[in-house]
Amino acid sequence: MASLPATQRAVAMAAKRAPYVELEVPVYPPAAGEVIVRVGWTASTPLDLHRADGGLLIPSYPRQAGGGGIAGTVMAVGSAGDLKSLAVGDRVMAFAFHGDKEANHQEYVTLPAYLVSRVPECLTLQEACTVPANLVTVFHTATADLELELPWPIPQGWTPKAADRPILVWGASSSVGIFAVQVLRHWGYRQVLAVSSRRHHDYLRRIGATACFDYTKPGVVESILGHVKDHAQGEPAVPSILDCIGSLDGTLLPLTEIAQRGTRVAIMLPVILKDATEDDEPEYEMDVAKCHADRWADGVILRGARTHHYLQDTKFEGQNVFFKQNLQPEIVPALLAERVVEPNKQRVVEGATMVERAQNALHLLRGKAVSGERLVWKVSL
Ligand SMILES: NC(=O)c1ccc[n+]([C@@H]2O[C@H](COP(=O)([O-])OP(=O)(O)OC[C@H]3O[C@@H](n4cnc5c(N)ncnc54)[C@H](OP(=O)(O)O)[C@@H]3O)[C@@H](O)[C@H]2O)c1
């Protein structure tokens, strides 16, 4: 085991909407089944903004910043437990979300091996940190909320029962949406309808979208309904909808005009009632049943997606126990190595210190400057 410092620097929230601060925290020793990763790169995501400006799910301050994925090098492993054959020196990436020792915006993250993926040789750490959080999100939401089949490994000659049923991915150029399109295509879903601004349509078609629609243009709902009008009788025109954005008026409102009895709609939580700006606090809602309740057709099945439950969700118990043990250790690296899934494009956020880089990323998120890319920054210089 390499000799590690006793303490480390972490980016932390001092209070809601206060600038980030640097905190000195321990380098947490690994328990059985855990490893310590020296973080090379991390991603800043909308959840960082929801936490920093909205105080979302923050019980007390100061609180280490969560972050949206890490990539780095294994520095130490626990002396017992299931280490998923990880060893000191391995290049790894992880979606770890329980805070404190798992907080992402710090120099060393200590976490269970089942939350870790080896980085395939074809990827840099900068690319790798864009992947795990939202690739896991897609697997969890597609299976637990949309009840779509994603068996692993894919049996020879298998096709999904819903192969020809339209699946609408609204917000397809988001990080979640880009992974959703790639995963659904690979598992044999043949009607993946992608909604984004027009500049991303060529890319989305290349990675698997069957048809693309521009949400910035009037008439987008009519175009989508026109596209699916000949879909099987007796079923909703669009049986599955993945709302990758969760904006009360930006995405839920148009979706109330598309969803019909029997449509399952999985909405990325939180629902954003009011966006964060430099001058104003955001407002969020975690209960999708309270959002435009009077506008949804009877019989629409609304689900609020919460990937932080992917380890223990009981709805698909077998599936989720399987995902806990296999999703990050096996499936994520295999999909990258086989180039089934490519990482998000990266926008590198600069700054003299970790705190400055994290703060600059928040500024970009508040300004809605992120489009078809992930904000990433270096932790260890
Ligand atoms: N609850 C969960 O389990 C969970 C997990 C992951 C993410 N999330 C949440 O899901 C949301 C998305 O996360 P992300 O990291 O994927 O975001 P992101 O990549 O930062 O999202 C940016 C994208 O949003 C698109 N967009 C914005 N408004 C839109 C609208 N009205 N219609 C269609 N597209 C729109 C933009 O598209 P254009 O550039 O094409 O305009 C842009 O590409 C965040 O709120 C995040 O917190 C929740």
XYZ file of C-alpha atoms and ligand atoms in Angstrom:
429
model
C 0.000 0.000 0.000
C 1.425 3.404 -1.021
C 1.911 5.811 1.852
C -0.980 8.227 1.882
C -1.378 11.575 3.642
C -3.600 11.672 6.738
C -5.615 14.606 5.420
C -6.636 16.029 2.074
C -8.262 19.058 0.457
C -11.956 18.960 -0.445
C -14.281 21.443 -2.134
C -17.157 22.187 0.230
C -20.419 24.107 0.525
C -20.390 26.511 3.474
C -24.060 27.495 3.106
C -26.749 27.632 0.445
C -25.618 29.882 -2.441
C -22.385 30.805 -0.627
C -19.179 30.458 -2.663
C -17.446 27.091 -2.342
C -14.693 26.841 0.284
C -11.746 24.495 0.778
C -12.044 22.059 3.664
C -9.371 19.857 5.179
C -10.830 16.362 5.670
C -9.304 12.968 6.472
C -8.101 10.537 3.842
C -10.565 7.855 4.912
C -8.955 4.413 5.372
C -10.536 1.634 3.287
C -12.825 -0.816 5.118
C -13.300 -4.381 3.875
C -14.344 -4.322 0.215
C -13.320 -0.676 -0.238
C -10.573 1.058 -2.225
C -8.989 4.508 -2.139
C -8.839 6.349 -5.461
C -6.610 9.371 -6.059
C -8.882 11.532 -8.173
C -7.391 12.822 -11.409
C -10.523 14.267 -13.039
C -14.053 14.973 -11.918
C -17.251 16.217 -13.540
C -19.557 19.022 -12.376
C -23.222 18.397 -13.150
C -26.638 20.019 -12.710
C -26.958 18.165 -9.393
C -24.020 20.208 -8.097
C -26.014 23.328 -8.907
C -29.188 21.915 -7.330
C -27.162 21.248 -4.174
C -25.167 24.475 -4.108
C -27.951 26.924 -4.977
C -31.040 24.988 -3.897
C -29.632 23.138 -0.878
C -31.186 20.001 -2.404
C -30.891 17.035 -0.007
C -28.188 18.815 2.038
C -28.867 18.048 5.726
C -26.225 20.383 7.207
C -23.223 22.611 6.419
C -20.318 22.595 5.807
C -20.755 19.743 3.362
C -18.262 18.305 0.878
C -19.369 18.891 -2.713
C -20.848 15.768 -4.270
C -19.681 15.976 -7.856
C -20.862 13.925 -10.800
C -18.240 11.249 -11.357
C -14.523 10.679 -10.878
C -11.631 9.071 -12.708
C -8.263 8.356 -11.147
C -5.889 5.718 -9.812
C -6.339 3.112 -7.086
C -3.912 3.949 -4.254
C -4.932 1.394 -1.620
C -7.325 -1.513 -1.186
C -9.067 -2.908 1.896
C -7.489 -5.900 3.561
C -10.566 -8.120 3.064
C -13.930 -8.281 1.330
C -14.957 -8.405 -2.323
C -12.547 -6.038 -4.060
C -13.722 -7.009 -7.578
C -10.060 -7.857 -8.299
C -9.045 -4.183 -8.153
C -5.370 -3.551 -7.413
C -3.143 -0.593 -6.537
C -2.246 1.279 -9.742
C -5.456 0.449 -11.662
C -6.943 3.300 -13.682
C -10.577 3.559 -12.601
C -13.750 5.637 -12.807
C -16.716 5.713 -10.440
C -20.187 6.985 -9.721
C -20.140 7.345 -5.920
C -22.823 9.409 -4.267
C -23.036 8.868 -0.507
C -21.003 11.993 0.335
C -18.163 12.429 2.862
C -15.607 9.732 2.013
C -17.345 9.249 -1.366
C -17.617 12.991 -2.184
C -16.191 13.495 -5.667
C -14.613 16.942 -5.496
C -11.709 15.957 -3.264
C -8.253 14.483 -3.721
C -8.921 10.949 -2.417
C -12.235 9.085 -2.558
C -12.769 5.948 -0.458
C -15.535 3.743 -1.797
C -16.794 0.167 -2.168
C -15.335 -1.749 -5.092
C -18.815 -2.392 -6.518
C -19.024 1.349 -7.333
C -15.800 1.244 -9.376
C -15.109 0.493 -13.061
C -11.720 -0.115 -14.647
C -11.024 2.467 -17.384
C -10.448 0.720 -20.730
C -7.156 1.569 -22.424
C -8.923 3.435 -25.222
C -10.062 6.176 -22.797
C -8.266 8.979 -20.976
C -9.224 9.793 -17.388
C -10.602 13.107 -18.649
C -13.018 11.229 -20.924
C -13.766 8.519 -18.378
C -15.092 10.835 -15.656
C -18.001 11.814 -17.947
C -19.406 8.290 -18.078
C -20.391 6.433 -14.897
C -23.021 8.688 -13.266
C -25.340 9.006 -16.217
C -24.705 5.608 -17.780
C -25.820 4.111 -14.449
C -28.759 6.547 -14.471
C -29.891 5.201 -17.837
C -29.741 1.540 -16.766
C -31.599 2.229 -13.545
C -34.289 4.463 -15.062
C -34.887 2.320 -18.144
C -35.379 -0.843 -16.076
C -36.865 0.346 -12.760
C -39.013 3.238 -14.042
C -39.755 2.499 -17.712
C -39.713 -1.293 -17.212
C -37.693 -1.805 -20.400
C -35.593 -4.928 -20.697
C -31.791 -4.562 -20.683
C -30.502 -8.103 -20.074
C -26.778 -8.682 -19.526
C -25.174 -10.341 -21.315
C -27.537 -9.983 -24.258
C -28.669 -13.514 -25.193
C -27.795 -14.617 -28.744
C -30.583 -13.615 -31.157
C -32.544 -11.753 -28.430
C -34.781 -8.798 -29.282
C -36.758 -6.760 -26.759
C -40.529 -7.230 -26.599
C -40.875 -3.455 -27.045
C -38.388 -3.304 -29.948
C -40.784 -1.463 -32.278
C -42.626 0.635 -29.714
C -41.665 4.318 -29.754
C -39.486 5.522 -26.904
C -39.305 9.303 -26.658
C -36.082 10.696 -25.199
C -36.812 14.356 -24.447
C -33.568 16.211 -23.775
C -31.535 13.765 -25.853
C -28.496 16.060 -26.094
C -28.122 16.091 -22.314
C -25.568 13.766 -20.795
C -28.362 11.412 -19.648
C -30.008 11.555 -23.078
C -26.817 10.795 -25.008
C -26.231 7.635 -22.962
C -29.913 6.666 -23.233
C -29.863 6.798 -27.036
C -26.689 4.681 -27.210
C -27.937 2.064 -24.740
C -31.397 1.720 -26.291
C -29.948 1.322 -29.775
C -27.532 -1.375 -28.640
C -30.259 -3.379 -26.886
C -32.324 -3.421 -30.088
C -34.933 -0.706 -29.556
C -35.717 0.485 -33.074
C -37.945 3.534 -32.468
C -35.812 5.903 -30.402
C -37.212 9.401 -30.922
C -34.819 12.131 -29.800
C -35.771 15.683 -28.846
C -33.018 18.313 -28.702
C -32.025 21.532 -30.403
C -31.277 21.023 -34.107
C -27.493 21.387 -33.827
C -27.262 17.968 -32.145
C -29.452 16.020 -34.584
C -26.671 14.647 -36.823
C -24.773 13.410 -33.776
C -27.873 11.865 -32.210
C -28.699 10.043 -35.465
C -25.126 8.738 -35.614
C -25.348 7.272 -32.102
C -28.744 5.644 -32.637
C -31.708 8.030 -32.780
C -34.344 6.907 -35.290
C -35.868 10.378 -35.685
C -35.030 13.796 -34.232
C -37.251 16.727 -33.254
C -36.279 20.303 -32.400
C -37.891 21.465 -29.157
C -36.942 25.092 -29.805
C -39.310 25.266 -32.795
C -43.084 25.711 -32.541
C -45.082 22.613 -33.434
C -42.664 20.074 -31.941
C -45.464 18.201 -30.146
C -47.527 17.993 -33.354
C -44.465 16.744 -35.294
C -43.890 13.960 -32.754
C -47.578 12.960 -32.707
C -47.594 12.981 -36.514
C -44.557 10.705 -36.585
C -46.166 8.080 -34.312
C -49.747 8.284 -35.609
C -49.628 4.865 -37.268
C -48.269 3.094 -34.183
C -50.225 -0.021 -33.086
C -53.913 0.413 -32.191
C -54.890 -0.174 -28.569
C -51.604 1.116 -27.223
C -50.546 4.630 -26.321
C -48.946 6.321 -29.340
C -45.732 6.702 -27.311
C -45.597 3.956 -24.655
C -42.325 5.113 -23.008
C -41.059 8.627 -22.382
C -37.748 9.518 -20.767
C -37.702 13.146 -19.648
C -33.988 13.752 -19.196
C -34.459 17.350 -18.033
C -37.420 17.525 -15.619
C -38.357 21.151 -16.205
C -41.927 21.944 -15.099
C -42.774 24.104 -18.086
C -39.877 23.289 -20.443
C -40.417 19.518 -20.621
C -43.307 18.256 -18.449
C -45.800 20.662 -20.022
C -45.253 19.507 -23.644
C -45.122 15.896 -22.449
C -48.630 16.218 -20.954
C -49.784 16.640 -24.569
C -48.023 13.468 -25.754
C -48.547 10.967 -22.920
C -51.766 8.924 -23.097
C -53.393 6.264 -20.910
C -50.753 3.583 -20.361
C -47.731 5.752 -21.251
C -44.929 5.453 -18.711
C -43.086 8.740 -18.161
C -39.801 8.670 -16.242
C -38.785 12.156 -15.135
C -35.300 13.003 -13.914
C -35.659 14.450 -10.428
C -35.734 17.076 -9.187
C -38.474 18.722 -11.219
C -37.191 22.243 -11.758
C -39.939 24.742 -10.975
C -37.599 27.711 -11.268
C -34.019 27.657 -12.575
C -31.101 28.933 -10.512
C -29.653 32.224 -11.770
C -26.838 34.430 -10.459
C -29.490 36.599 -8.744
C -32.186 34.140 -7.804
C -32.658 30.916 -5.860
C -34.002 27.896 -7.722
C -37.142 25.989 -6.717
C -37.515 22.226 -6.980
C -40.170 19.564 -6.464
C -39.367 15.927 -5.694
C -42.948 14.616 -6.065
C -43.875 14.274 -9.743
C -47.546 13.763 -8.795
C -47.672 17.435 -7.787
C -46.434 18.673 -11.170
C -49.160 19.683 -13.641
C -51.442 17.145 -11.901
C -54.519 18.498 -13.706
C -52.995 18.201 -17.175
C -51.903 14.574 -17.482
C -54.357 12.184 -19.147
C -55.950 9.587 -16.858
C -53.888 6.417 -16.719
C -50.488 7.995 -17.448
C -47.868 6.361 -15.204
C -45.529 9.009 -13.809
C -42.239 8.015 -12.213
C -39.647 10.286 -10.628
C -36.221 8.802 -11.416
C -33.796 8.520 -8.480
C -30.570 6.825 -9.445
C -29.272 7.142 -5.900
C -31.622 4.213 -5.184
C -30.048 1.928 -7.752
C -28.301 -0.242 -5.169
C -31.412 -1.029 -3.139
C -34.484 -0.412 -5.303
C -36.825 -3.286 -4.566
C -39.131 -2.920 -7.555
C -36.908 -5.051 -9.718
C -35.091 -6.684 -6.886
C -33.290 -9.279 -8.954
C -32.233 -6.691 -11.506
C -30.978 -4.207 -8.935
C -29.016 -6.695 -6.867
C -27.469 -7.706 -10.168
C -26.730 -4.074 -11.073
C -25.163 -3.424 -7.646
C -22.632 -6.177 -8.223
C -22.144 -5.904 -11.991
C -23.129 -2.540 -13.449
C -20.049 -0.510 -12.585
C -17.526 -3.367 -12.199
C -18.409 -5.165 -15.435
C -21.054 -3.655 -17.714
C -19.823 -0.028 -17.864
C -16.208 -0.907 -18.816
C -17.345 -3.559 -21.311
C -19.633 -1.123 -23.144
C -16.802 1.415 -23.390
C -14.149 -1.105 -24.428
C -16.439 -2.471 -27.154
C -17.242 1.125 -28.204
C -20.962 0.500 -27.792
C -21.017 3.668 -25.717
C -18.754 6.676 -26.135
C -18.028 9.233 -23.415
C -19.656 12.659 -23.434
C -17.754 15.454 -25.147
C -15.849 17.404 -22.524
C -15.552 21.081 -21.762
C -12.513 21.555 -19.512
C -13.103 24.105 -16.759
C -9.976 26.017 -15.757
C -9.059 27.767 -12.496
C -6.045 28.193 -10.231
C -7.399 25.960 -7.438
C -9.896 23.117 -7.071
C -12.339 25.512 -5.444
C -11.989 27.961 -8.317
C -12.529 25.262 -10.936
C -15.621 23.948 -9.126
C -16.930 27.501 -8.737
C -16.356 28.302 -12.417
C -18.267 25.139 -13.340
C -21.222 26.267 -11.196
C -21.185 29.601 -13.006
C -21.440 27.811 -16.376
C -24.285 25.613 -15.092
C -26.204 28.647 -13.832
C -25.766 30.327 -17.206
C -27.135 27.211 -19.018
C -23.936 27.143 -21.029
C -23.803 23.331 -21.205
C -25.034 21.753 -24.445
C -24.200 18.226 -25.583
C -21.147 18.046 -23.301
C -19.967 17.479 -19.742
C -18.060 19.971 -17.593
C -14.851 18.354 -16.365
C -11.867 19.592 -14.387
C -8.602 18.396 -12.985
C -8.390 17.545 -9.306
C -4.748 16.444 -9.058
C -2.538 18.851 -11.026
N -32.732 11.835 -10.406
C -31.764 11.221 -11.047
O -31.545 10.032 -10.867
C -30.926 12.002 -12.009
C -29.784 11.403 -12.590
C -29.070 12.147 -13.537
C -29.453 13.441 -13.842
N -30.529 13.987 -13.227
C -30.997 15.334 -13.536
O -31.322 15.342 -14.909
C -31.101 16.631 -15.441
C -30.196 16.491 -16.652
O -28.893 16.105 -16.262
P -27.694 16.077 -17.316
O -26.444 15.970 -16.554
O -27.971 15.082 -18.369
O -27.853 17.553 -17.915
P -26.992 18.365 -18.970
O -26.258 17.446 -19.876
O -26.196 19.393 -18.259
O -28.177 19.102 -19.764
C -27.883 20.052 -20.745
C -28.811 19.789 -21.914
O -30.158 20.073 -21.549
C -30.869 20.293 -22.733
N -32.130 20.985 -22.458
C -32.331 22.032 -21.630
N -33.647 22.384 -21.632
C -34.275 21.541 -22.484
C -35.629 21.391 -22.920
N -36.599 22.203 -22.475
N -35.913 20.413 -23.796
C -34.939 19.589 -24.264
N -33.639 19.674 -23.893
C -33.305 20.643 -23.016
C -29.913 21.112 -23.578
O -30.225 20.778 -24.899
P -29.824 21.641 -26.202
O -28.397 22.014 -26.037
O -30.074 20.683 -27.330
O -30.736 22.824 -26.225
C -28.511 20.624 -23.131
O -27.872 19.792 -24.067
C -30.497 17.465 -14.310
O -31.490 18.234 -13.656
C -29.944 16.412 -13.367
O -29.826 16.867 -12.050
C -31.270 13.290 -12.318
